[in-house]
Amino acid sequence: MSREAEQKRVNEVIKEITKKEEKLYTKGSGLKDTIINLRENFWDDVTVNLEELDDIIETQASIKQQAELLIEREQVHGNIDKELKKLKRLKDSPYFGRIDFREKPDDEPEYIYIGTASMMDQEQENFLIYDWRAPISSLYYDYAPGSAQYKTVDDTITGEITLKRQFIIRDGKIKSVFDTGLTIGDQLLQEALGDNASTSMKSIVATIQKEQNKIIRNERSNLLIVQGVAGSGKTSAVLQRIAYLLYRFRNELNAANLLLFSPNPLFSSYIANVLPELGEENISQSTFYDFLKNRISNDITIESPFAQMEYTLTATNRPEFGARLANMTYKSSLEYKSLLDQYIEDLGHEGIHFRNITLHQETLISKEQISEYFYSIDKEISLPNRMESVARWLLQTLRKVQQEEKNKDWIIEKVELLDKDDYLEAYHALQRDDGDETVQEEDFLRKEVVKRQFAPIKKRIKRYAFVNILASYRELFRTWEPLERPDDWEEIRSLTAASLSKKLLTWEEAAPYLYFKERLLGASNDRSVRHLFIDEAQDYSAFQFAFIRHLFPYTRMTLLGDVNQAIYAYSADENPLIPDSLEQNHERIILNKSYRSTKQIVEFTQKFAPHNTSIEPFERDGDKPQVIKPAYNSNITETLIKDIKQLRQKGHETIALICKTAKESSELFQTLKDKVSIREITEQTYTFEKGLLILPVYLAKGIEFDAVIIPDASQENYGQESDRGLFYTACTRAMHDLHVVTPGKPCKFVNEAKQETFEITNI
């Protein structure tokens, strides 16, 4: 089929789309009027009669019927709106691929056009477009012309691909069309990758590679591990995986059943458009920090992972720094989990701290009574079940106390403070009592006051607030003597006790503390989460992984990351992305090809990648990275401003100055803000915008920029071996241009790069 014939087909498909749109607009408009009318006349169409019990039941049924009618109409209208959005997307670019497939040698090949969503003809008989997630569409991603097969729900279909064709269609016009082999063609990728960086991640369904397709369509593994080099498309692939799972299991899964842990709030904003682009709802997203924070008491402060990182980079001269590093290493390990399990086991026999149950500063049930009752329960029963028994006992005991309190003098003072509505309610209650003179107004009001006074106490008991988790945890570092301890235990003990006394949890302490709380009170895990996705998994500690598995024991997980970008103190060689022994039914997929950066940037950075990983660059040419040495006596600020100007002249819309620390970033921002239009990215930044940005490297995780400037790549700034992951991560954020400014001696990582992979420039 010629290009003209292909364009003719595009035109015909767009006509079909237009017809479908017109029908839906007509139907939707009528429905909208119906919904408005139902809302405006809701109570006019409901029979309301509350005189007799039968009348009340009839009224409730009438309200329910009218509400269900309204909900049904609104759902249909919502589906129409969703379908219209899908058609709008297809109208611009109906499809991106075509395969001709025949099952038997004598058959005529079937033309299969693949796009972001399925669409049938007016008769609903033939597919004009197949959804990229449909089983047959996997042929496009996995095979070159020749023998091929795909799996359906029930069978495996074999046959032959006689043609594989790709399109670039914009505004309904074919810009490019070309036939290709196995790999999704370089021409399509060149266009996708040659553009400027966007403020949001885009769908990659038109350019999914075979290895990425394995990630997307994996249905077998309980644990899918994706080790992908910087720019390999692992995050994009996992977002398409989410869309695939929602499509493939649409009768079993919805967006509420999936959860994504992202590295920072800015990244959450950056990827927010991908699933809606594919016609799916966004799933729940959270940083692991927010996840922990929402489950730990509000009166406890938690250090963020970024604050921890800033501390390790800027506090090396503090006297407690060595002890803090030891604390980070130990509290991030499975060794500490074993010690914590030992302590929890001991608490089953003695040592849990409880709180008094009080009312108006008077103790109703003492913590000693609670402790005595708790430890009288059979030790073979689990701690959470024993806590549940204590809560029931407390509520029963409180009911007796409540009866006693009702007759005390302080109650009458509270009765006098009630408003007139309370007295009116008491009057009606007495009227409904059919003249029973034993029920007096004062007695009714006393009961009401006591009930209100005791309600918050009962609520706290149901939340197990009678257990002093913090005090119980603190005893681990005050009086408890472990059987085995690390060499630095006394320093760790002293440092932790000091933090806990201030109600402060360091980042390395947060997951262990919540694990401790869950072991005592029972897990608060959400059983509705069927799939968990963890991005930048290399930055999670061994303890954090174990805790996540404790919280989600039956949840399928997809972990993605890059050991080369492990930047936290505990993510060292002994803690790779994920140990092989963690899960039996797991699969590991390696992505070694980098698509983000130009070939020249990849060749420069791969020589100082932390793990000597073999990185294959995509064949997209650009300028060599520049190592900029400020001219003699030149002001570094002037150098940066000149460099920014040059990059803007090249047409770059998003330029990032990536600093090692937030301290460096903030100081440089203050210097530059009056000289150039610049935006500072901090831990509290939730939206990604184009322009000139300045940020610390650990907030740049997962994001890409047209050009990156590293303002201080000197040996003084990046002089430690532990800085390797930071420097590599900063450099690999660049898509088109990378400029490394070296006031003073360049850092050793620059010197490790091959001389021919970069240019030295004086500005």
PDB file of C-alpha atoms in Angstrom, residues 15-224:
ATOM      1  CA  LYS A  15     -14.345  10.302   9.189  1.00  0.00           C
ATOM      2  CA  GLU A  16     -15.492   7.313  11.254  1.00  0.00           C
ATOM      3  CA  ILE A  17     -14.193   9.012  14.391  1.00  0.00           C
ATOM      4  CA  THR A  18     -16.107  12.195  13.505  1.00  0.00           C
ATOM      5  CA  LYS A  19     -19.348  10.231  13.022  1.00  0.00           C
ATOM      6  CA  LYS A  20     -18.906   8.514  16.377  1.00  0.00           C
ATOM      7  CA  GLU A  21     -18.188  11.890  18.016  1.00  0.00           C
ATOM      8  CA  GLU A  22     -21.378  13.410  16.581  1.00  0.00           C
ATOM      9  CA  LYS A  23     -23.492  10.518  17.861  1.00  0.00           C
ATOM     10  CA  LEU A  24     -21.918  10.720  21.302  1.00  0.00           C
ATOM     11  CA  TYR A  25     -22.303  14.523  21.475  1.00  0.00           C
ATOM     12  CA  THR A  26     -26.025  14.182  20.680  1.00  0.00           C
ATOM     13  CA  LYS A  27     -26.512  11.401  23.208  1.00  0.00           C
ATOM     14  CA  GLY A  28     -24.426  13.200  25.835  1.00  0.00           C
ATOM     15  CA  SER A  29     -26.253  16.485  25.409  1.00  0.00           C
ATOM     16  CA  GLY A  30     -29.623  14.814  25.981  1.00  0.00           C
ATOM     17  CA  LEU A  31     -28.278  12.967  29.010  1.00  0.00           C
ATOM     18  CA  LYS A  32     -26.851  16.177  30.457  1.00  0.00           C
ATOM     19  CA  ASP A  33     -30.284  17.826  30.284  1.00  0.00           C
ATOM     20  CA  THR A  34     -31.828  14.741  31.932  1.00  0.00           C
ATOM     21  CA  ILE A  35     -29.267  14.811  34.763  1.00  0.00           C
ATOM     22  CA  ILE A  36     -29.802  18.540  35.376  1.00  0.00           C
ATOM     23  CA  ASN A  37     -33.556  17.988  35.459  1.00  0.00           C
ATOM     24  CA  LEU A  38     -33.208  15.030  37.858  1.00  0.00           C
ATOM     25  CA  ARG A  39     -31.033  17.073  40.200  1.00  0.00           C
ATOM     26  CA  GLU A  40     -33.337  20.103  40.157  1.00  0.00           C
ATOM     27  CA  ASN A  41     -36.503  18.077  40.695  1.00  0.00           C
ATOM     28  CA  PHE A  42     -35.064  15.344  42.911  1.00  0.00           C
ATOM     29  CA  TRP A  43     -37.323  15.997  45.923  1.00  0.00           C
ATOM     30  CA  ASP A  44     -40.354  16.756  43.772  1.00  0.00           C
ATOM     31  CA  ASP A  45     -40.200  13.200  42.414  1.00  0.00           C
ATOM     32  CA  VAL A  46     -39.744  11.595  45.832  1.00  0.00           C
ATOM     33  CA  THR A  47     -42.689  10.613  48.031  1.00  0.00           C
ATOM     34  CA  VAL A  48     -41.904  11.886  51.535  1.00  0.00           C
ATOM     35  CA  ASN A  49     -44.068  10.671  54.402  1.00  0.00           C
ATOM     36  CA  LEU A  50     -42.683  10.083  57.915  1.00  0.00           C
ATOM     37  CA  GLU A  51     -45.899   9.559  59.852  1.00  0.00           C
ATOM     38  CA  GLU A  52     -45.896   5.755  60.149  1.00  0.00           C
ATOM     39  CA  LEU A  53     -43.188   3.069  59.948  1.00  0.00           C
ATOM     40  CA  ASP A  54     -44.558   1.797  56.614  1.00  0.00           C
ATOM     41  CA  ASP A  55     -44.519   5.351  55.262  1.00  0.00           C
ATOM     42  CA  ILE A  56     -40.885   5.807  56.355  1.00  0.00           C
ATOM     43  CA  ILE A  57     -39.881   2.567  54.576  1.00  0.00           C
ATOM     44  CA  GLU A  58     -41.731   3.685  51.444  1.00  0.00           C
ATOM     45  CA  THR A  59     -40.012   7.091  51.588  1.00  0.00           C
ATOM     46  CA  GLN A  60     -36.583   5.482  51.906  1.00  0.00           C
ATOM     47  CA  ALA A  61     -37.300   3.221  48.930  1.00  0.00           C
ATOM     48  CA  SER A  62     -38.447   6.208  46.865  1.00  0.00           C
ATOM     49  CA  ILE A  63     -35.278   8.175  47.695  1.00  0.00           C
ATOM     50  CA  LYS A  64     -33.095   5.159  46.893  1.00  0.00           C
ATOM     51  CA  GLN A  65     -34.829   4.595  43.556  1.00  0.00           C
ATOM     52  CA  GLN A  66     -34.449   8.232  42.527  1.00  0.00           C
ATOM     53  CA  ALA A  67     -30.787   8.313  43.644  1.00  0.00           C
ATOM     54  CA  GLU A  68     -29.986   5.119  41.721  1.00  0.00           C
ATOM     55  CA  LEU A  69     -31.585   6.569  38.592  1.00  0.00           C
ATOM     56  CA  LEU A  70     -29.457   9.722  38.927  1.00  0.00           C
ATOM     57  CA  ILE A  71     -26.253   7.699  39.565  1.00  0.00           C
ATOM     58  CA  GLU A  72     -26.936   5.473  36.552  1.00  0.00           C
ATOM     59  CA  ARG A  73     -27.461   8.496  34.260  1.00  0.00           C
ATOM     60  CA  GLU A  74     -24.297  10.172  35.598  1.00  0.00           C
ATOM     61  CA  GLN A  75     -22.248   6.992  35.015  1.00  0.00           C
ATOM     62  CA  VAL A  76     -23.458   6.749  31.426  1.00  0.00           C
ATOM     63  CA  HIS A  77     -22.615  10.430  30.912  1.00  0.00           C
ATOM     64  CA  GLY A  78     -19.164   9.842  32.411  1.00  0.00           C
ATOM     65  CA  ASN A  79     -18.557   6.931  30.040  1.00  0.00           C
ATOM     66  CA  ILE A  80     -19.571   9.091  27.086  1.00  0.00           C
ATOM     67  CA  ASP A  81     -17.169  11.804  28.208  1.00  0.00           C
ATOM     68  CA  LYS A  82     -14.374   9.222  28.524  1.00  0.00           C
ATOM     69  CA  GLU A  83     -15.124   7.855  25.043  1.00  0.00           C
ATOM     70  CA  LEU A  84     -15.091  11.372  23.557  1.00  0.00           C
ATOM     71  CA  LYS A  85     -11.658  12.044  25.063  1.00  0.00           C
ATOM     72  CA  LYS A  86     -10.393   8.790  23.543  1.00  0.00           C
ATOM     73  CA  LEU A  87     -11.760   9.743  20.107  1.00  0.00           C
ATOM     74  CA  LYS A  88     -10.148  13.181  20.367  1.00  0.00           C
ATOM     75  CA  ARG A  89      -6.756  11.545  20.969  1.00  0.00           C
ATOM     76  CA  LEU A  90      -7.269   9.167  18.054  1.00  0.00           C
ATOM     77  CA  LYS A  91      -8.349  11.955  15.728  1.00  0.00           C
ATOM     78  CA  ASP A  92      -4.948  13.612  16.023  1.00  0.00           C
ATOM     79  CA  SER A  93      -2.982  10.369  15.602  1.00  0.00           C
ATOM     80  CA  PRO A  94      -5.201   7.320  14.962  1.00  0.00           C
ATOM     81  CA  TYR A  95      -2.370   4.789  15.033  1.00  0.00           C
ATOM     82  CA  PHE A  96       1.400   4.431  14.891  1.00  0.00           C
ATOM     83  CA  GLY A  97       1.962   0.914  13.600  1.00  0.00           C
ATOM     84  CA  ARG A  98       0.749  -1.720  11.185  1.00  0.00           C
ATOM     85  CA  ILE A  99       1.463  -5.404  10.843  1.00  0.00           C
ATOM     86  CA  ASP A 100       0.144  -7.750   8.172  1.00  0.00           C
ATOM     87  CA  PHE A 101      -0.350 -11.165   9.740  1.00  0.00           C
ATOM     88  CA  ARG A 102      -1.599 -14.446   8.357  1.00  0.00           C
ATOM     89  CA  GLU A 103      -2.117 -17.633  10.333  1.00  0.00           C
ATOM     90  CA  LYS A 104      -1.838 -20.043   7.362  1.00  0.00           C
ATOM     91  CA  PRO A 105       0.376 -19.748   4.257  1.00  0.00           C
ATOM     92  CA  ASP A 106      -2.611 -19.710   1.900  1.00  0.00           C
ATOM     93  CA  ASP A 107      -4.575 -17.099   3.893  1.00  0.00           C
ATOM     94  CA  GLU A 108      -4.837 -13.477   2.893  1.00  0.00           C
ATOM     95  CA  PRO A 109      -2.953 -11.430   5.504  1.00  0.00           C
ATOM     96  CA  GLU A 110      -4.991  -9.435   8.002  1.00  0.00           C
ATOM     97  CA  TYR A 111      -4.104  -5.746   8.220  1.00  0.00           C
ATOM     98  CA  ILE A 112      -3.669  -4.850  11.878  1.00  0.00           C
ATOM     99  CA  TYR A 113      -3.331  -1.151  12.716  1.00  0.00           C
ATOM    100  CA  ILE A 114      -2.146  -0.396  16.243  1.00  0.00           C
ATOM    101  CA  GLY A 115      -2.868   2.750  18.266  1.00  0.00           C
ATOM    102  CA  THR A 116      -3.394   3.967  21.817  1.00  0.00           C
ATOM    103  CA  ALA A 117      -6.974   2.616  21.920  1.00  0.00           C
ATOM    104  CA  SER A 118      -9.232   0.219  20.029  1.00  0.00           C
ATOM    105  CA  MET A 119     -11.923   1.402  17.621  1.00  0.00           C
ATOM    106  CA  MET A 120     -14.386  -0.586  15.525  1.00  0.00           C
ATOM    107  CA  ASP A 121     -16.349   0.396  12.438  1.00  0.00           C
ATOM    108  CA  GLN A 122     -19.942   1.644  12.575  1.00  0.00           C
ATOM    109  CA  GLU A 123     -21.329  -1.893  12.350  1.00  0.00           C
ATOM    110  CA  GLN A 124     -19.142  -2.980  15.289  1.00  0.00           C
ATOM    111  CA  GLU A 125     -17.853  -5.874  13.169  1.00  0.00           C
ATOM    112  CA  ASN A 126     -14.252  -5.039  12.282  1.00  0.00           C
ATOM    113  CA  PHE A 127     -11.424  -3.382  14.168  1.00  0.00           C
ATOM    114  CA  LEU A 128     -10.178  -0.239  12.463  1.00  0.00           C
ATOM    115  CA  ILE A 129      -7.591   0.179  15.241  1.00  0.00           C
ATOM    116  CA  TYR A 130      -6.296  -2.327  17.794  1.00  0.00           C
ATOM    117  CA  ASP A 131      -5.321  -1.179  21.277  1.00  0.00           C
ATOM    118  CA  TRP A 132      -1.538  -1.522  21.755  1.00  0.00           C
ATOM    119  CA  ARG A 133      -2.286  -3.711  24.792  1.00  0.00           C
ATOM    120  CA  ALA A 134      -4.382  -6.253  22.877  1.00  0.00           C
ATOM    121  CA  PRO A 135      -2.742  -9.714  22.656  1.00  0.00           C
ATOM    122  CA  ILE A 136      -2.329  -9.508  18.870  1.00  0.00           C
ATOM    123  CA  SER A 137      -0.510  -6.151  19.200  1.00  0.00           C
ATOM    124  CA  SER A 138       2.401  -7.855  20.974  1.00  0.00           C
ATOM    125  CA  LEU A 139       3.453  -9.092  17.511  1.00  0.00           C
ATOM    126  CA  TYR A 140       4.392  -5.516  16.622  1.00  0.00           C
ATOM    127  CA  TYR A 141       6.808  -5.202  19.544  1.00  0.00           C
ATOM    128  CA  ASP A 142       8.294  -8.703  19.649  1.00  0.00           C
ATOM    129  CA  TYR A 143       8.844  -9.867  16.066  1.00  0.00           C
ATOM    130  CA  ALA A 144      10.410  -8.934  12.763  1.00  0.00           C
ATOM    131  CA  PRO A 145       8.685  -9.980   9.531  1.00  0.00           C
ATOM    132  CA  GLY A 146       8.632 -13.774   9.392  1.00  0.00           C
ATOM    133  CA  SER A 147       7.363 -16.479  11.739  1.00  0.00           C
ATOM    134  CA  ALA A 148       5.624 -15.085  14.818  1.00  0.00           C
ATOM    135  CA  GLN A 149       3.170 -15.970  17.542  1.00  0.00           C
ATOM    136  CA  TYR A 150       1.084 -14.335  20.235  1.00  0.00           C
ATOM    137  CA  LYS A 151      -0.800 -15.571  23.269  1.00  0.00           C
ATOM    138  CA  THR A 152      -4.484 -15.081  23.830  1.00  0.00           C
ATOM    139  CA  VAL A 153      -6.198 -15.833  27.125  1.00  0.00           C
ATOM    140  CA  ASP A 154      -6.824 -19.434  26.039  1.00  0.00           C
ATOM    141  CA  ASP A 155      -4.365 -20.262  23.276  1.00  0.00           C
ATOM    142  CA  THR A 156      -1.187 -19.438  21.351  1.00  0.00           C
ATOM    143  CA  ILE A 157      -1.720 -18.266  17.771  1.00  0.00           C
ATOM    144  CA  THR A 158       1.107 -18.865  15.300  1.00  0.00           C
ATOM    145  CA  GLY A 159       1.583 -17.463  11.818  1.00  0.00           C
ATOM    146  CA  GLU A 160       3.675 -15.115   9.728  1.00  0.00           C
ATOM    147  CA  ILE A 161       4.196 -11.354   9.706  1.00  0.00           C
ATOM    148  CA  THR A 162       4.456 -10.295   6.069  1.00  0.00           C
ATOM    149  CA  LEU A 163       4.826  -6.554   6.745  1.00  0.00           C
ATOM    150  CA  LYS A 164       5.765  -4.323   9.663  1.00  0.00           C
ATOM    151  CA  ARG A 165       5.203  -0.623   9.145  1.00  0.00           C
ATOM    152  CA  GLN A 166       5.490   2.478  11.304  1.00  0.00           C
ATOM    153  CA  PHE A 167       3.795   5.852  11.049  1.00  0.00           C
ATOM    154  CA  ILE A 168       4.272   9.299  12.433  1.00  0.00           C
ATOM    155  CA  ILE A 169       0.834  10.941  12.201  1.00  0.00           C
ATOM    156  CA  ARG A 170       0.103  14.438  13.474  1.00  0.00           C
ATOM    157  CA  ASP A 171      -3.188  16.346  13.082  1.00  0.00           C
ATOM    158  CA  GLY A 172      -4.466  13.503  10.919  1.00  0.00           C
ATOM    159  CA  LYS A 173      -1.612  13.820   8.402  1.00  0.00           C
ATOM    160  CA  ILE A 174       1.099  11.212   7.832  1.00  0.00           C
ATOM    161  CA  LYS A 175       4.449  12.902   8.419  1.00  0.00           C
ATOM    162  CA  SER A 176       6.514   9.753   7.969  1.00  0.00           C
ATOM    163  CA  VAL A 177       5.891   6.142   7.008  1.00  0.00           C
ATOM    164  CA  PHE A 178       8.533   3.418   6.828  1.00  0.00           C
ATOM    165  CA  ASP A 179       8.819  -0.344   6.920  1.00  0.00           C
ATOM    166  CA  THR A 180      11.024  -1.867   9.574  1.00  0.00           C
ATOM    167  CA  GLY A 181      12.457  -5.060  11.074  1.00  0.00           C
ATOM    168  CA  LEU A 182      12.455  -6.195  14.693  1.00  0.00           C
ATOM    169  CA  THR A 183      13.430  -2.978  16.465  1.00  0.00           C
ATOM    170  CA  ILE A 184      10.937  -0.146  16.541  1.00  0.00           C
ATOM    171  CA  GLY A 185      12.646   2.037  13.955  1.00  0.00           C
ATOM    172  CA  ASP A 186      15.331   4.535  14.759  1.00  0.00           C
ATOM    173  CA  GLN A 187      13.484   7.173  12.709  1.00  0.00           C
ATOM    174  CA  LEU A 188      10.523   7.046  15.090  1.00  0.00           C
ATOM    175  CA  LEU A 189      12.797   7.098  18.118  1.00  0.00           C
ATOM    176  CA  GLN A 190      14.891   9.926  16.691  1.00  0.00           C
ATOM    177  CA  GLU A 191      11.800  12.116  16.447  1.00  0.00           C
ATOM    178  CA  ALA A 192      10.607  11.176  19.931  1.00  0.00           C
ATOM    179  CA  LEU A 193      14.015  11.721  21.518  1.00  0.00           C
ATOM    180  CA  GLY A 194      15.122  14.731  19.527  1.00  0.00           C
ATOM    181  CA  ASP A 195      12.451  17.024  20.932  1.00  0.00           C
ATOM    182  CA  ASN A 196      12.944  19.362  23.864  1.00  0.00           C
ATOM    183  CA  ALA A 197      12.352  18.032  27.356  1.00  0.00           C
ATOM    184  CA  SER A 198       8.731  18.228  28.421  1.00  0.00           C
ATOM    185  CA  THR A 199       7.311  19.289  31.773  1.00  0.00           C
ATOM    186  CA  SER A 200       5.617  15.900  31.921  1.00  0.00           C
ATOM    187  CA  MET A 201       6.575  12.393  30.869  1.00  0.00           C
ATOM    188  CA  LYS A 202       4.946  11.204  27.653  1.00  0.00           C
ATOM    189  CA  SER A 203       3.522   7.837  26.685  1.00  0.00           C
ATOM    190  CA  ILE A 204       6.029   5.647  24.788  1.00  0.00           C
ATOM    191  CA  VAL A 205       3.588   3.156  23.255  1.00  0.00           C
ATOM    192  CA  ALA A 206       4.745   3.992  19.718  1.00  0.00           C
ATOM    193  CA  THR A 207       8.404   3.288  20.549  1.00  0.00           C
ATOM    194  CA  ILE A 208       8.284   0.393  23.030  1.00  0.00           C
ATOM    195  CA  GLN A 209      11.302  -1.861  22.569  1.00  0.00           C
ATOM    196  CA  LYS A 210      11.256  -5.656  22.900  1.00  0.00           C
ATOM    197  CA  GLU A 211      12.867  -5.683  26.369  1.00  0.00           C
ATOM    198  CA  GLN A 212      10.485  -2.976  27.559  1.00  0.00           C
ATOM    199  CA  ASN A 213       7.575  -5.017  26.200  1.00  0.00           C
ATOM    200  CA  LYS A 214       8.694  -7.949  28.393  1.00  0.00           C
ATOM    201  CA  ILE A 215       8.340  -5.641  31.401  1.00  0.00           C
ATOM    202  CA  ILE A 216       4.962  -4.320  30.309  1.00  0.00           C
ATOM    203  CA  ARG A 217       3.296  -7.675  29.588  1.00  0.00           C
ATOM    204  CA  ASN A 218       4.774  -9.720  32.432  1.00  0.00           C
ATOM    205  CA  GLU A 219       1.917 -11.505  34.198  1.00  0.00           C
ATOM    206  CA  ARG A 220       3.764 -14.378  35.880  1.00  0.00           C
ATOM    207  CA  SER A 221       6.170 -12.931  38.413  1.00  0.00           C
ATOM    208  CA  ASN A 222       5.305 -12.096  41.993  1.00  0.00           C
ATOM    209  CA  LEU A 223       8.392  -9.897  41.947  1.00  0.00           C
ATOM    210  CA  LEU A 224       9.578  -8.230  38.741  1.00  0.00           C
TER     211      LEU A 224
END
